[in-house]
mmCIF file of C-alpha atoms in Angstrom:
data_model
loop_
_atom_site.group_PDB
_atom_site.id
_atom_site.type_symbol
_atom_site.label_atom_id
_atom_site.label_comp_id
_atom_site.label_asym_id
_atom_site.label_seq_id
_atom_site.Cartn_x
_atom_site.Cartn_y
_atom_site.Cartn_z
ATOM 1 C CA UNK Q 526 -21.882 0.318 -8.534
ATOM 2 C CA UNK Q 527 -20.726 0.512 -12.106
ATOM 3 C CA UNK Q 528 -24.107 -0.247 -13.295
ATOM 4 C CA UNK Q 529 -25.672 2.144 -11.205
ATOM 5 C CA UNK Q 530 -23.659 4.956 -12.731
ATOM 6 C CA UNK Q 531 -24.679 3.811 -16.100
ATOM 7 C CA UNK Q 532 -28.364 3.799 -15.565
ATOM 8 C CA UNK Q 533 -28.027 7.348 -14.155
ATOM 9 C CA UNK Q 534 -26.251 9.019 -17.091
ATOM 10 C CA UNK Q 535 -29.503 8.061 -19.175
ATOM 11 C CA UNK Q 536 -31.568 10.386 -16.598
ATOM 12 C CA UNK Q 537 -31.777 13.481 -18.108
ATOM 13 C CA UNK Q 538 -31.261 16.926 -17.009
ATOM 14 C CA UNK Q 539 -31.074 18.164 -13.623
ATOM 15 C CA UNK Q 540 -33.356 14.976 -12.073
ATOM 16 C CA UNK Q 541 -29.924 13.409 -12.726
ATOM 17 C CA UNK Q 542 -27.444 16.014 -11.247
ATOM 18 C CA UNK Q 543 -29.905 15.617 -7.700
ATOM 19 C CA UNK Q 544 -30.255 11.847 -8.100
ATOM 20 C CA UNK Q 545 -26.368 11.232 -8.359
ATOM 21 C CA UNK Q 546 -25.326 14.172 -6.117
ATOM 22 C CA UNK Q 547 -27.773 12.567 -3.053
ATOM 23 C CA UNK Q 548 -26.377 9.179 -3.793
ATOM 24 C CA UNK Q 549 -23.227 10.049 -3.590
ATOM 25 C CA UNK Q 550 -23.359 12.050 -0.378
ATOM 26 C CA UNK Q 551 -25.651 8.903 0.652
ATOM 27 C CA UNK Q 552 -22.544 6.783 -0.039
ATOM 28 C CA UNK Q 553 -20.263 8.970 1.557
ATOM 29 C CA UNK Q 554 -22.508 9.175 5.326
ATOM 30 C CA UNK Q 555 -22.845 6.035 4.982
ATOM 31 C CA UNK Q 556 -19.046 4.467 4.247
ATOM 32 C CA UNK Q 557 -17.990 6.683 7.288
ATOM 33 C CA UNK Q 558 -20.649 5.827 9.820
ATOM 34 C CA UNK Q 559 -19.279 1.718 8.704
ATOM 35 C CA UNK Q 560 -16.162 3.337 8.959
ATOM 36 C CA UNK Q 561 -16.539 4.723 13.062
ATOM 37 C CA UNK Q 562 -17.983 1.496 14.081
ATOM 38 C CA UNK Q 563 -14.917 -0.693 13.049
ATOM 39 C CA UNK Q 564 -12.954 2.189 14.532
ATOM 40 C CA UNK Q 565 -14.951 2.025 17.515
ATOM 41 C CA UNK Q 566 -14.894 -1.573 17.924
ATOM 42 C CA UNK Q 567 -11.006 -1.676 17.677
ATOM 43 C CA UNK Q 568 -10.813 1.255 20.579
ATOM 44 C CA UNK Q 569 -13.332 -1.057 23.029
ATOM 45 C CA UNK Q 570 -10.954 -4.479 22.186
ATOM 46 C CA UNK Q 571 -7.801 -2.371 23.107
ATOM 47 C CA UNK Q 572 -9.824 -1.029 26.481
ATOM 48 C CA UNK Q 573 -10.614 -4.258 26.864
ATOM 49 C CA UNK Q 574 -7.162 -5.910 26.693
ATOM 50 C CA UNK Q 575 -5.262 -3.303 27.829
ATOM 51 C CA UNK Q 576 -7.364 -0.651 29.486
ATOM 52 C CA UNK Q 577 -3.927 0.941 31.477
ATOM 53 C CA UNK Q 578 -2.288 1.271 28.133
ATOM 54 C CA UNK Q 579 -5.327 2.893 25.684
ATOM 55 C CA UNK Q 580 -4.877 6.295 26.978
ATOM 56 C CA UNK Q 581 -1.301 6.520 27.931
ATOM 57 C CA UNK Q 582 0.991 8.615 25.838
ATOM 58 C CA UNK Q 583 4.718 9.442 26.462
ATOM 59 C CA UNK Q 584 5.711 12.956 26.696
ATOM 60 C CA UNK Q 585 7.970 13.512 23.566
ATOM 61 C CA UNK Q 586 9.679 17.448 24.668
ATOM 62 C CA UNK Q 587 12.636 17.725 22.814
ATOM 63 C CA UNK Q 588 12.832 16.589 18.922
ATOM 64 C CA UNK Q 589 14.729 13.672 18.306
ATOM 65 C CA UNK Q 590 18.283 14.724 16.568
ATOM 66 C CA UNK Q 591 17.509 13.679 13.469
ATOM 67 C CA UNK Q 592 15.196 16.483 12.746
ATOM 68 C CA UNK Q 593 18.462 18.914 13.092
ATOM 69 C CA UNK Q 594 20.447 17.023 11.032
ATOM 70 C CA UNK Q 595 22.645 19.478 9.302
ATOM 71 C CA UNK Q 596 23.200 17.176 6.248
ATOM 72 C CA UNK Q 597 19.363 17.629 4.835
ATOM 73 C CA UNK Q 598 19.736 21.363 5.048
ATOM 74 C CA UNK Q 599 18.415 24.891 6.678
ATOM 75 C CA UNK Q 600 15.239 25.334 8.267
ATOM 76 C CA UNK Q 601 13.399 28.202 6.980
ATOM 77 C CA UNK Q 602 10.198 30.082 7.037
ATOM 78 C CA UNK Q 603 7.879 31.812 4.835
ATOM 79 C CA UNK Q 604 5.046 34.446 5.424
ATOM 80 C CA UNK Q 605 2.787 34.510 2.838
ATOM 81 C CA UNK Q 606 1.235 37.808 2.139
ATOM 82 C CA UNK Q 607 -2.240 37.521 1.196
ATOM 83 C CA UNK Q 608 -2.889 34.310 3.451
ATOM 84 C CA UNK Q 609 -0.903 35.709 6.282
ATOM 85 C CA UNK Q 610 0.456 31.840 7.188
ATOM 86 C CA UNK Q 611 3.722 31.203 7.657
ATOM 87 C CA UNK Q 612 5.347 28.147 6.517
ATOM 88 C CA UNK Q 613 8.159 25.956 7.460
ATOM 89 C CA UNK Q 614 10.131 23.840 5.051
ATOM 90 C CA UNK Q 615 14.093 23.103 4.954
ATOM 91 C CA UNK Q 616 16.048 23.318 1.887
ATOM 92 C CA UNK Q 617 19.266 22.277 0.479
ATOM 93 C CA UNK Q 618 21.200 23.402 -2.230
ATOM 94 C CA UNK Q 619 22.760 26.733 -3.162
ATOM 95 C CA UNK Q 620 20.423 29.667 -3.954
ATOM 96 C CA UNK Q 621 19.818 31.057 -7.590
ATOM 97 C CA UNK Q 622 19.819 26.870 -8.643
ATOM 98 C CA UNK Q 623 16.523 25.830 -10.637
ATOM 99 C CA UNK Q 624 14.393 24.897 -7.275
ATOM 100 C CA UNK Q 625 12.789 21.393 -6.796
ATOM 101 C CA UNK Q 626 9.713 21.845 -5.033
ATOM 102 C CA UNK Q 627 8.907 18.248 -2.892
ATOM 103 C CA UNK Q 628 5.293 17.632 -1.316
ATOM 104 C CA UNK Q 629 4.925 15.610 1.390
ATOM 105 C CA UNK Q 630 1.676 12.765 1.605
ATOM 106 C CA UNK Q 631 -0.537 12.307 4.977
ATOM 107 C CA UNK Q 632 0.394 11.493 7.453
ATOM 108 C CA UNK Q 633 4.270 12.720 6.575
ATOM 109 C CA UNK Q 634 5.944 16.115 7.108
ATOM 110 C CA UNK Q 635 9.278 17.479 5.045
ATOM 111 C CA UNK Q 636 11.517 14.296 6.923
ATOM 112 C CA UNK Q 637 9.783 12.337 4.364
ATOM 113 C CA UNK Q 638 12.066 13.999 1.659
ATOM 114 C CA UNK Q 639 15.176 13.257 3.871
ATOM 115 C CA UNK Q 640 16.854 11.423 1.084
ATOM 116 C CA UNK Q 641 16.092 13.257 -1.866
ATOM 117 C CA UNK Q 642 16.908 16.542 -0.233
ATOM 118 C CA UNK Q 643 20.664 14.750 0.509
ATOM 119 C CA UNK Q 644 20.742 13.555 -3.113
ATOM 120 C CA UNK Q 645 19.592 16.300 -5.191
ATOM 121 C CA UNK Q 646 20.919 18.959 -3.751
ATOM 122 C CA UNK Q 647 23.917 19.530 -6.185
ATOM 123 C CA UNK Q 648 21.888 20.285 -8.738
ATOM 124 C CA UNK Q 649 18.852 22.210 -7.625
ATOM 125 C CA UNK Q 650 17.522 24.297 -5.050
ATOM 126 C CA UNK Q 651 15.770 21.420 -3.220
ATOM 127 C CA UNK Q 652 12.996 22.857 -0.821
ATOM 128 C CA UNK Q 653 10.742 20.256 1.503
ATOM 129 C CA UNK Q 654 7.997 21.754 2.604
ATOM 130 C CA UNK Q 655 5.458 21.475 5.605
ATOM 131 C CA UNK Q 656 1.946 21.959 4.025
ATOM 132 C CA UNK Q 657 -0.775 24.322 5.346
ATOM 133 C CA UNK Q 658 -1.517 22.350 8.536
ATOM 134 C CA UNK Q 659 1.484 20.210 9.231
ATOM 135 C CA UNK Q 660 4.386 20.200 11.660
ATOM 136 C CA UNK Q 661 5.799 24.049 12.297
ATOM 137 C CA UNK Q 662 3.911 25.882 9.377
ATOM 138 C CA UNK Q 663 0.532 27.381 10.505
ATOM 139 C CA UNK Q 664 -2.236 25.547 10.936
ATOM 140 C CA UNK Q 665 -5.772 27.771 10.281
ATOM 141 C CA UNK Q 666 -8.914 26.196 12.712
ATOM 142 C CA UNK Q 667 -11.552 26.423 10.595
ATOM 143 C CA UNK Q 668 -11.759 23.514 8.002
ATOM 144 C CA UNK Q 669 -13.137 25.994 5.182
ATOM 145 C CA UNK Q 670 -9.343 27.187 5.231
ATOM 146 C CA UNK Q 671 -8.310 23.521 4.157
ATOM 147 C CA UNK Q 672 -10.173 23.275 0.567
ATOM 148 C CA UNK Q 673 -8.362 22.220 -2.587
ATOM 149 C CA UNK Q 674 -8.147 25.747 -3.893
ATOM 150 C CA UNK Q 675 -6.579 26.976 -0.868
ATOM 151 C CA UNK Q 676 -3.823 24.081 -1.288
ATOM 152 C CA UNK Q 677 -3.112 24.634 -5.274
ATOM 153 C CA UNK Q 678 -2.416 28.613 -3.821
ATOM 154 C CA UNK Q 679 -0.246 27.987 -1.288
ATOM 155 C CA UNK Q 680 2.006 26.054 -3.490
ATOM 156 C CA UNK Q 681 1.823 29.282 -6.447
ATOM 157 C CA UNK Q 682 2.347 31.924 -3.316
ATOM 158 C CA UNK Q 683 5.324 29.820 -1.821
ATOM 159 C CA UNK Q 684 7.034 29.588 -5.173
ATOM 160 C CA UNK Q 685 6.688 33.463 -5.843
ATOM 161 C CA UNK Q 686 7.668 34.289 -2.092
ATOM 162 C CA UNK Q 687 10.717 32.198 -3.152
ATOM 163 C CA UNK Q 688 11.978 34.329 -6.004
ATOM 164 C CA UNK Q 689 11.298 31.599 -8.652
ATOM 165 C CA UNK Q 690 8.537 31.885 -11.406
ATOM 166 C CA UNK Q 691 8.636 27.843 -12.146
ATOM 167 C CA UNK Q 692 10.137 24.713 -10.258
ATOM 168 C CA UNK Q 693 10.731 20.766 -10.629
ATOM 169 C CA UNK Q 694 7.327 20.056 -8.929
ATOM 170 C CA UNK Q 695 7.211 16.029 -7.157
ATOM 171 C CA UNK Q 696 4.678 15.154 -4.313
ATOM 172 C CA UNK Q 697 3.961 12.074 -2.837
ATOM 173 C CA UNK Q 698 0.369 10.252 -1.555
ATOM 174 C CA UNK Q 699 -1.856 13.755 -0.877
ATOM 175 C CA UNK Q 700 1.150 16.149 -1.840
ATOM 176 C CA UNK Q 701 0.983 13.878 -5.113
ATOM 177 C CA UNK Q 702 -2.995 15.188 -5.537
ATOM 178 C CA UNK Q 703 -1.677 19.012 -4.810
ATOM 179 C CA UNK Q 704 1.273 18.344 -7.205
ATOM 180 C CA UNK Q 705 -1.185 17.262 -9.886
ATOM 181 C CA UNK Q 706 -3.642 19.963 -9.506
ATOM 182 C CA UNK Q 707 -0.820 22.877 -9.259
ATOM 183 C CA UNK Q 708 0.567 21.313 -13.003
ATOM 184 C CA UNK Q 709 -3.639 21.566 -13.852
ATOM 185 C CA UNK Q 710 -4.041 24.728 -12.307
ATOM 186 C CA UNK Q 711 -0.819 26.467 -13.124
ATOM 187 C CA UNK Q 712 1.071 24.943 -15.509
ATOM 188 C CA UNK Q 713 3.305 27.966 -16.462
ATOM 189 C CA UNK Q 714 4.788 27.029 -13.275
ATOM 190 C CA UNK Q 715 5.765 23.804 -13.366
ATOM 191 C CA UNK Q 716 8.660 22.687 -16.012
ATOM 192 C CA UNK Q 717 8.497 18.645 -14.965
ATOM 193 C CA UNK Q 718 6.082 17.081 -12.689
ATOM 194 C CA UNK Q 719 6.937 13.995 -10.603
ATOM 195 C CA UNK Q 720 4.527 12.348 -8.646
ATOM 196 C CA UNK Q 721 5.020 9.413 -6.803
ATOM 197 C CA UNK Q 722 1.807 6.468 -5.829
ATOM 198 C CA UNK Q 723 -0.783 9.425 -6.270
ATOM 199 C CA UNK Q 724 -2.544 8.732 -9.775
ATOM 200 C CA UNK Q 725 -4.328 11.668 -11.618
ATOM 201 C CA UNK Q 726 -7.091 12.969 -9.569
ATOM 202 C CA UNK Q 727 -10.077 11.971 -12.180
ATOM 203 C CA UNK Q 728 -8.319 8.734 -11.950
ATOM 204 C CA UNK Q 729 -8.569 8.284 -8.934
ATOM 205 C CA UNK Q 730 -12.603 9.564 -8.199
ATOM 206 C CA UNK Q 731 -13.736 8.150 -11.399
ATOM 207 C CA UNK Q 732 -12.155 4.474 -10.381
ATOM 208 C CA UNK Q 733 -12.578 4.369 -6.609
ATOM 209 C CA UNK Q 734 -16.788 4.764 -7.851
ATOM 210 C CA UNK Q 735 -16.298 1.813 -9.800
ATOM 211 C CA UNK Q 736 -14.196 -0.687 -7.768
ATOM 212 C CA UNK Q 737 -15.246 -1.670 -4.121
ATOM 213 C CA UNK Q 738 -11.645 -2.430 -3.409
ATOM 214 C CA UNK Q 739 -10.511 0.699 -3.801
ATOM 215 C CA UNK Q 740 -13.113 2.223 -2.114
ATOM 216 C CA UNK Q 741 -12.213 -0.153 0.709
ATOM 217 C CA UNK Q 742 -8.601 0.621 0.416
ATOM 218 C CA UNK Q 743 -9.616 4.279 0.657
ATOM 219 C CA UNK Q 744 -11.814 3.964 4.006
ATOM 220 C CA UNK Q 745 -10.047 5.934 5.304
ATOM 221 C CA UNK Q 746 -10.918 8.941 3.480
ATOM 222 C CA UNK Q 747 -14.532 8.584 4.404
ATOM 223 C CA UNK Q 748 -13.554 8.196 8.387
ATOM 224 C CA UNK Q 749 -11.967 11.519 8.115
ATOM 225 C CA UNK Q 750 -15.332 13.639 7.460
ATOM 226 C CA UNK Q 751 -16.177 13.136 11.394
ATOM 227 C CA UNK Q 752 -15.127 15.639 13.818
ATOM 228 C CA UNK Q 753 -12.203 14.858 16.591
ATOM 229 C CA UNK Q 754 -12.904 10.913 16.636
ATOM 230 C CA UNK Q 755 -10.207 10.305 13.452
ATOM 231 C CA UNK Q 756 -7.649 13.157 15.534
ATOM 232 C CA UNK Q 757 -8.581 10.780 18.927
ATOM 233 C CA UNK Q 758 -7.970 7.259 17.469
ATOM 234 C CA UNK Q 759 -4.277 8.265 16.172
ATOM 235 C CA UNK Q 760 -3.457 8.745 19.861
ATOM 236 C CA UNK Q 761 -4.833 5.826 21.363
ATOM 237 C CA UNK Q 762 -1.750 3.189 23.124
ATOM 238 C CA UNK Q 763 0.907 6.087 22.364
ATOM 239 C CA UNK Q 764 0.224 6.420 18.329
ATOM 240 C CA UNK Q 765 -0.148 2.718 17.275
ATOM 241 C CA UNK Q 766 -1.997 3.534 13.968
ATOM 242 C CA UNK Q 767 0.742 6.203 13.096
ATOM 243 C CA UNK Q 768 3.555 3.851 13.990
ATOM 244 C CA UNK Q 769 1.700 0.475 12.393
ATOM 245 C CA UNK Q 770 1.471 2.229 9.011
ATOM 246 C CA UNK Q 771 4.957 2.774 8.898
ATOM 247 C CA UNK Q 772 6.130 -0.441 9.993
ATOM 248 C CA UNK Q 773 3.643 -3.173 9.664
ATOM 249 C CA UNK Q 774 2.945 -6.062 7.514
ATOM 250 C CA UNK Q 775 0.155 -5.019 5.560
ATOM 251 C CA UNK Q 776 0.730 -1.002 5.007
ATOM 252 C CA UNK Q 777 4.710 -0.690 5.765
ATOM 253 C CA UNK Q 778 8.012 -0.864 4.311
ATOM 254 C CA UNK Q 779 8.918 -4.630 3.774
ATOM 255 C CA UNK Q 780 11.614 -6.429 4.386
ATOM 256 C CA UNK Q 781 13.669 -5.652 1.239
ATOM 257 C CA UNK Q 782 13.096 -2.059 1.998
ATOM 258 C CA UNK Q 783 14.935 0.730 3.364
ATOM 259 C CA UNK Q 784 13.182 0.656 6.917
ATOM 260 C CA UNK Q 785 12.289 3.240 9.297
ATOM 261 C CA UNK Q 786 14.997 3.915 12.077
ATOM 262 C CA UNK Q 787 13.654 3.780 15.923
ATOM 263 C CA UNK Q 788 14.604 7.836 15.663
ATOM 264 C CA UNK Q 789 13.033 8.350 12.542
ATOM 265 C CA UNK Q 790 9.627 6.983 14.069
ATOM 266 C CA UNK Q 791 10.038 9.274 17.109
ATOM 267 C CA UNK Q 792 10.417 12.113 14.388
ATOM 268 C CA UNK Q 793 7.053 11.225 13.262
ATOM 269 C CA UNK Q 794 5.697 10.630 16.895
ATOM 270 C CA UNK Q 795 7.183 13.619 17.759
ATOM 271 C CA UNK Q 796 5.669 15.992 15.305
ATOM 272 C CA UNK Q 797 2.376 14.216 15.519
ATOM 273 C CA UNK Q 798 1.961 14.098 18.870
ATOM 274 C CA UNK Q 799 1.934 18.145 19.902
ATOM 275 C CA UNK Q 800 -1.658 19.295 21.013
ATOM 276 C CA UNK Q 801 -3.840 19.114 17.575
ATOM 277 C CA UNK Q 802 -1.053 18.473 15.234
ATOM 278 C CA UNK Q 803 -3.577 15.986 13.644
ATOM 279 C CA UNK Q 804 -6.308 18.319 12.781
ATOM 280 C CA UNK Q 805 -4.942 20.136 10.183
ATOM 281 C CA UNK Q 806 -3.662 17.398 8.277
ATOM 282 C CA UNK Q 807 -6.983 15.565 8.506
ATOM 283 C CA UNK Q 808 -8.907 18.678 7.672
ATOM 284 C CA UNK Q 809 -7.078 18.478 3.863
ATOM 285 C CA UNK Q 810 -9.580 15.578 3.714
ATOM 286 C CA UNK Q 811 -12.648 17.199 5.063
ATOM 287 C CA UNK Q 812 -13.266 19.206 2.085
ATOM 288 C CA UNK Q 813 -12.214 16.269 -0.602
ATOM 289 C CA UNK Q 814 -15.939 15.519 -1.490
ATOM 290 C CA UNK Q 815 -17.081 18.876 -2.302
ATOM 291 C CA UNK Q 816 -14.092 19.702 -4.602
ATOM 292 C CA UNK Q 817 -14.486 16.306 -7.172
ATOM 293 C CA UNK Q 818 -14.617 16.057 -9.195
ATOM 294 C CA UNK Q 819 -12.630 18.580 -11.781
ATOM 295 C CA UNK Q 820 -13.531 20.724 -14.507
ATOM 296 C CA UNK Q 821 -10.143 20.519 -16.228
ATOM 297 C CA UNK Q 822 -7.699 17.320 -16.576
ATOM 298 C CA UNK Q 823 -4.717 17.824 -18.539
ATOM 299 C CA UNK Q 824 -1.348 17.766 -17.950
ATOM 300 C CA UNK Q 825 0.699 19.474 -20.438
ATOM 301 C CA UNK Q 826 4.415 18.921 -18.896
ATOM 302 C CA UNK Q 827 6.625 16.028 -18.965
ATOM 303 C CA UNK Q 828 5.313 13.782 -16.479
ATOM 304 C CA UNK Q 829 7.025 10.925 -14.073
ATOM 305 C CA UNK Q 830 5.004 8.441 -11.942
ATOM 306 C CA UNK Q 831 6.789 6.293 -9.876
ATOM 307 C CA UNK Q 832 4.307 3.416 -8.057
ATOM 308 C CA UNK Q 833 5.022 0.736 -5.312
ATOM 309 C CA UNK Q 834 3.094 -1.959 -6.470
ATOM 310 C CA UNK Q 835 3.013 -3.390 -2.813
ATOM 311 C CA UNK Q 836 1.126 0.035 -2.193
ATOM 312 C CA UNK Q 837 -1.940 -0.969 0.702
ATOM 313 C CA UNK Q 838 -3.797 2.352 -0.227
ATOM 314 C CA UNK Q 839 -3.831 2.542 -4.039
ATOM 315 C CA UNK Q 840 -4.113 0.000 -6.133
ATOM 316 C CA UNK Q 841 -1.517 -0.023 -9.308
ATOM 317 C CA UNK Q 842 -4.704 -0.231 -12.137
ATOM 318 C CA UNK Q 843 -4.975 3.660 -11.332
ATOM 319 C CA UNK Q 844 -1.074 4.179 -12.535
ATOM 320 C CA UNK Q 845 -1.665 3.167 -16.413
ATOM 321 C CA UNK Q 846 -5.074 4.638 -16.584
ATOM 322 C CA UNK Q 847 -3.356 8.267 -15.812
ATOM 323 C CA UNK Q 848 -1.244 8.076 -18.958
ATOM 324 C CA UNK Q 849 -4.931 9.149 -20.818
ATOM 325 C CA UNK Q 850 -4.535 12.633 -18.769
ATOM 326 C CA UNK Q 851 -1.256 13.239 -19.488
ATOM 327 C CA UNK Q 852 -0.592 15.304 -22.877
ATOM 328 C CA UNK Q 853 3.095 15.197 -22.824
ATOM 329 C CA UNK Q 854 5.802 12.752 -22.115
ATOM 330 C CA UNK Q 855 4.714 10.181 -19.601
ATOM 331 C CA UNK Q 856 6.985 8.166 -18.333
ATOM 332 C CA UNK Q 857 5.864 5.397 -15.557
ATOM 333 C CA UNK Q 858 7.719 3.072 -13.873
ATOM 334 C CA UNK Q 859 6.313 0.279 -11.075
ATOM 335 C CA UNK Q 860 8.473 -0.998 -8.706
ATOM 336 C CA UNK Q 861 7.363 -4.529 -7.655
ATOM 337 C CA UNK Q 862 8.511 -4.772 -3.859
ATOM 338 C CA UNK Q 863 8.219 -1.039 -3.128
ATOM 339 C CA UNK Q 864 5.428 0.056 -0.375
ATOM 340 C CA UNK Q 865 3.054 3.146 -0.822
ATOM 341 C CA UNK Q 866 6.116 5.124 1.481
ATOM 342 C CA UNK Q 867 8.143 4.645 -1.658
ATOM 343 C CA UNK Q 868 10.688 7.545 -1.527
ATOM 344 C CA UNK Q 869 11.507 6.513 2.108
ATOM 345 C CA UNK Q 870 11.061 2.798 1.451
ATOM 346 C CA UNK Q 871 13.543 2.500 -2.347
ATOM 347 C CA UNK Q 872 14.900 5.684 -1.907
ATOM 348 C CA UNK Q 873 18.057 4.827 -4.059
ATOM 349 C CA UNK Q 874 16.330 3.225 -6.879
ATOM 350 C CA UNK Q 875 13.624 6.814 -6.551
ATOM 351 C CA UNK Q 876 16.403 9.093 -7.165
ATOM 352 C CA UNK Q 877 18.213 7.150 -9.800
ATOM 353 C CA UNK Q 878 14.653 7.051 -11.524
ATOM 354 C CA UNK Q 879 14.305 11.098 -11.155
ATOM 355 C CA UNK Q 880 17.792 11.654 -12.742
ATOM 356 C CA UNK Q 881 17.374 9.611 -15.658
ATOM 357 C CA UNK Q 882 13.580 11.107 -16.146
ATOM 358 C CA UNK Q 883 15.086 15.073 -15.447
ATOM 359 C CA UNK Q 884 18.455 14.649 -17.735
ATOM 360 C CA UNK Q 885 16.256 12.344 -20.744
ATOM 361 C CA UNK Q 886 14.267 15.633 -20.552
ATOM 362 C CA UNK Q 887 16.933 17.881 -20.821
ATOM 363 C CA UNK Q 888 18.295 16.433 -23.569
ATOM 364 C CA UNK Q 889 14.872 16.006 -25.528
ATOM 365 C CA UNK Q 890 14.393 19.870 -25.032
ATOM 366 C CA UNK Q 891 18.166 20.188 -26.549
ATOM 367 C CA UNK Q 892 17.131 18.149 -29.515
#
């Protein structure tokens, strides 16, 4: 693959633009039609085996009480005006405090942030959102309404409809790609960034080109350009996949983790499972292709990456490579047991990590 790309940048003009642009929509088709047939496979074994249990689903009514917890905060909501959507998200901490903005990955929701809202709360106005899409903010049908640009917005409209001009900005897996492209896009309003096993986004297309394992790692990403079959797979035997990426061997928290309670799964099997909760979250990933990769790359704000090296989805090459993006402090820091979840999975050592980076700053802007 590397070799390939080599041999086209010595094609000149636009012969090379159409060449590389119908390869890699050629690579794209192709990685998700390999993709469905696995998928497909798996769904015929489990009919197979257990052809009662494939299609059965429990009704989940009423939200588990963990979800009301009055510890992590207020649930609030936010109508933005030139969108029209209206978002959910729960914060803690007194008003008028300098506001911590947290963005959840895929396939999360504000819970994710459960911990950090609890610990940060003292300090800052801590505000866990539920992106365009997810859980109770609105979720627009058509998948034109789920494009990059669209994203980076939200996240600018939110934070005026707020009252604040510039936050503490930290997302996680896919909120880690928004939180990156909002510090690109708009870096006026973002004092320190924080991301957390996300690397910088021409990172991350530039090496997942070069490395089959990656590309691998990120099947998934390809599987989600079909219509309804990703949405329909989730549900099969009563949300295995969602509950087997939390908890298994291979893409959960381990053992030396801070594991998921039975009631914080049913939080996630509860949101998930309401009539197409699924497709808006999997429609961020239906535009992905046609938005990479950027025009502009640098960061010019103090920047934290925190990485589970355990991390089934990304591998940790990505996290050094980011520093090149990255004109400002960088500060990363690998944690060699942690999962991809890692905020849920270390969430003690995570927020010891984000005080030291956010008071070494404060002190460095003092000096």
């Amino acid at each position: 693959m590397a070799r390939l790309i080599d041999y086209l940048l010595l094609i000149p003009g636009r012969l090379m633009v159409t060449i590389r642009a119908v390869l890699f929509w050629a690579l794209v088709y192709s990685y998700c039609g390999i993709y469905a047939c696995i998928e497909l496979l798996k769904l015929l074994l489990s009919i197979g085996r257990r052809p009662g249990k494939t299609f059965q689903r429990i009704p989940r009514e009423n939200p588990p009480a963990c979800l009301n917890d009055p510890s992590l905060g207020t649930h609030c909501y936010v109508r933005i005006k030139d969108s029209g959507l209206r978002f959910h998200y729960v914060a803690a901490g007194e008003r008028g405090k300098p506001l911590m903005l947290l963005l959840h990955g895929f396939p999360e929701f504000w819970y994710s942030w459960r911990h950090q809202l609890r610990e940060f709360k003292s300090e800052y106005r801590v505000v866990a959102l539920d992106l365009r899409g997810y859980g109770e903010t609105d979720a627009p049908f058509h998948q034109e309404n789920y494009k990059l640009d669209c994203l980076i917005t939200d996240i600018k409209d939110i934070l005026e409809s707020l009252g604040y001009s510039k936050c503490v900005l930290i997302g996680h897996d896919w909120g880690g790609m928004i939180a990156w492209l909002v510090a690109i896009c708009y870096p006026e309003m973002v004092t320190k960034l924080i991301v957390v096993n996300f690397p910088h986004p021409s990172v991350f297309t530039e090496y997942v080109l070069q490395h089959p394992s990656q590309l691998i790692k990120s099947g998934y990403y390809f599987f989600f350009q079909m219509p309804w079959f990703p949405e329909f797979m989730f549900t099969v035997n009563d949300f295995k996949t969602l509950k087997k990426l939390f908890t298994s061997h291979a893409t959960g928290i381990g053992r030396k983790g801070c594991r998921l309670t039975a009631e914080d799964i049913e939080a996630y099997l509860y949101v998930f499972s309401k009539p197409g909760a699924l497709t808006g979250p999997i429609n961020h990933y239906r535009n992905i292709f046609s938005c990479l990769p950027l025009q502009h790359h640098e960061v010019t704000m103090p920047t934290l990456l925190l990485w589970g090296e355990r991390d089934a989805f990304m591998e940790v090459e990505m996290a050094e490579i980011t520093r090149l993006y990255v004109k400002n402090h960088f500060r990363l820091t690998i944690l060699s047991e942690a999962s991809h979840w890692l905020q849920q999975d270390q969430p003690d050592i995570v927020n010891k990590l984000i005080w030291t980076f956010l008071k070494e700053e404060m002190m460095r802007k003092r000096e």
